[in-house]
Amino acid sequence: MAATVKAKKVLADNAVTGQGLPKYGTQVLMNVINEIGALPTRNHRDVQFENARKISAEAMHEKRPTDGKANLVTNQACFGCTIACGRISKLDETHYTVVNKPEYWAPPAGSSTRRRGRWAPRPVSATSRR
């Protein structure tokens, strides 16, 4: 337990793992990565995205002009993690890309908001390729 407490203090005292990641998640690195030219864009044809700030972690905390709500719903952590860099977000249901597509508006019926891994790609077997 002493080693755990010591390691947690190291994480908490670091600006990235103690403040940036817990508040904004891993997406907090988007603007930095974009600025140095390391953000794969357009199927890796470009290395910077001109609208990165509009989809950055900081932007997820701002209220949308369309409905006045933030995209970020809550934080999420892996079991036992002190950083909790995962995020649950919700799209604006009136956005043109999700209008008439209720499957994108909320978690699937009967599921909780803790969906980590639910959308992970499933391995493709030789028989399922037919």
Steps between C-alpha positions, in 0.01 A plus 500: 500500500789736571633450146152567359463822698846612388426426133162678519676807638746500208206490256305767689797737515562485124323769293393257227394198708382701800307780330478481119397136453254485793325820390507465120596139423752381242347737248676783687804413289323567169602865462862427593522207259336706227740792549809282463358345183434153635119478475413255221224656290314399184621140508855611582529725195542801730672541837296793632128568525390860462193448724673305780412768756129449428519134604765528771449402863454863596227535235316198644459696825352807328129530444380433145337799327221275370353380829709657778630166630857372521597187308669352808262306724737345753846361564575129492787303650643158444471285812738627766629794294551828681521710183156426346590631155205333324198708403134444422366756254161559344441651158252774426194309375418782257840489326456422133714185519283333764151629420263204466766265637392438862764229539751785548296699751544288813646172622323193363191391693583282796864606519673721749713800406809290576545360153877469477575218261143469375588661169838330460544334162427130509750258349400386154507125448550332163141377504350846561672648195285309252 
